[in-house]
Coordinates of C-alpha atoms in Angstrom, one line a residue:
M7 CA 37.2 285.8 0.4
T8 CA 34.0 283.5 1.3
F9 CA 31.4 285.5 -0.2
N10 CA 33.8 285.7 -3.3
V11 CA 34.0 282.1 -3.2
T12 CA 30.1 281.6 -3.0
V13 CA 29.7 283.8 -5.7
L14 CA 31.8 281.9 -8.1
G15 CA 30.3 278.5 -7.1
V16 CA 26.5 279.7 -8.1
G17 CA 28.0 281.2 -11.3
A18 CA 29.8 278.3 -12.3
L19 CA 26.3 276.0 -10.7
F20 CA 24.2 278.6 -13.0
G21 CA 26.8 278.1 -16.2
L22 CA 26.5 274.3 -15.6
A23 CA 23.1 274.3 -16.1
G24 CA 23.0 276.5 -19.0
V25 CA 25.1 274.1 -20.8
V26 CA 22.9 271.2 -19.6
S27 CA 20.0 273.1 -20.9
G28 CA 21.7 273.9 -24.2
R29 CA 22.5 270.1 -24.8
K30 CA 19.3 269.3 -24.3
A31 CA 18.2 271.7 -26.7
G32 CA 20.3 270.8 -29.6
H33 CA 20.0 273.6 -31.8
Q34 CA 20.8 276.3 -28.7
G35 CA 23.5 274.8 -27.4
A36 CA 25.8 277.3 -28.9
T37 CA 23.6 280.4 -27.1
A38 CA 24.1 278.0 -23.8
L39 CA 27.6 278.0 -24.4
S40 CA 27.9 282.1 -25.0
G41 CA 26.0 282.7 -22.1
T42 CA 28.2 280.7 -19.8
A43 CA 31.3 282.4 -21.0
L44 CA 29.4 285.8 -20.6
T45 CA 28.4 284.4 -17.0
V46 CA 31.9 283.5 -16.0
A47 CA 33.3 286.8 -17.4
V48 CA 30.5 289.1 -15.2
L49 CA 31.6 286.9 -12.3
V50 CA 35.6 287.4 -12.7
V51 CA 35.3 290.9 -13.0
V52 CA 33.0 291.3 -9.9
Y53 CA 35.4 288.8 -8.2
F54 CA 38.2 291.5 -8.8
L55 CA 36.2 294.8 -7.9
A56 CA 35.4 292.9 -4.6
G57 CA 38.7 292.7 -3.8
G58 CA 39.8 289.3 -4.9
S59 CA 43.2 288.2 -5.9

């Protein structure tokens, strides 16, 4: 459980960094948002595969 929470936390940090960098880049905001959504989706799948509830 701790591992899953850690993975999700790290993923959230990377997602936030992607959004911030996307906003700074301006025109790349949509790309950063898509990357964040993809990252979250992958982490959710990994979380459930790892036995998360």
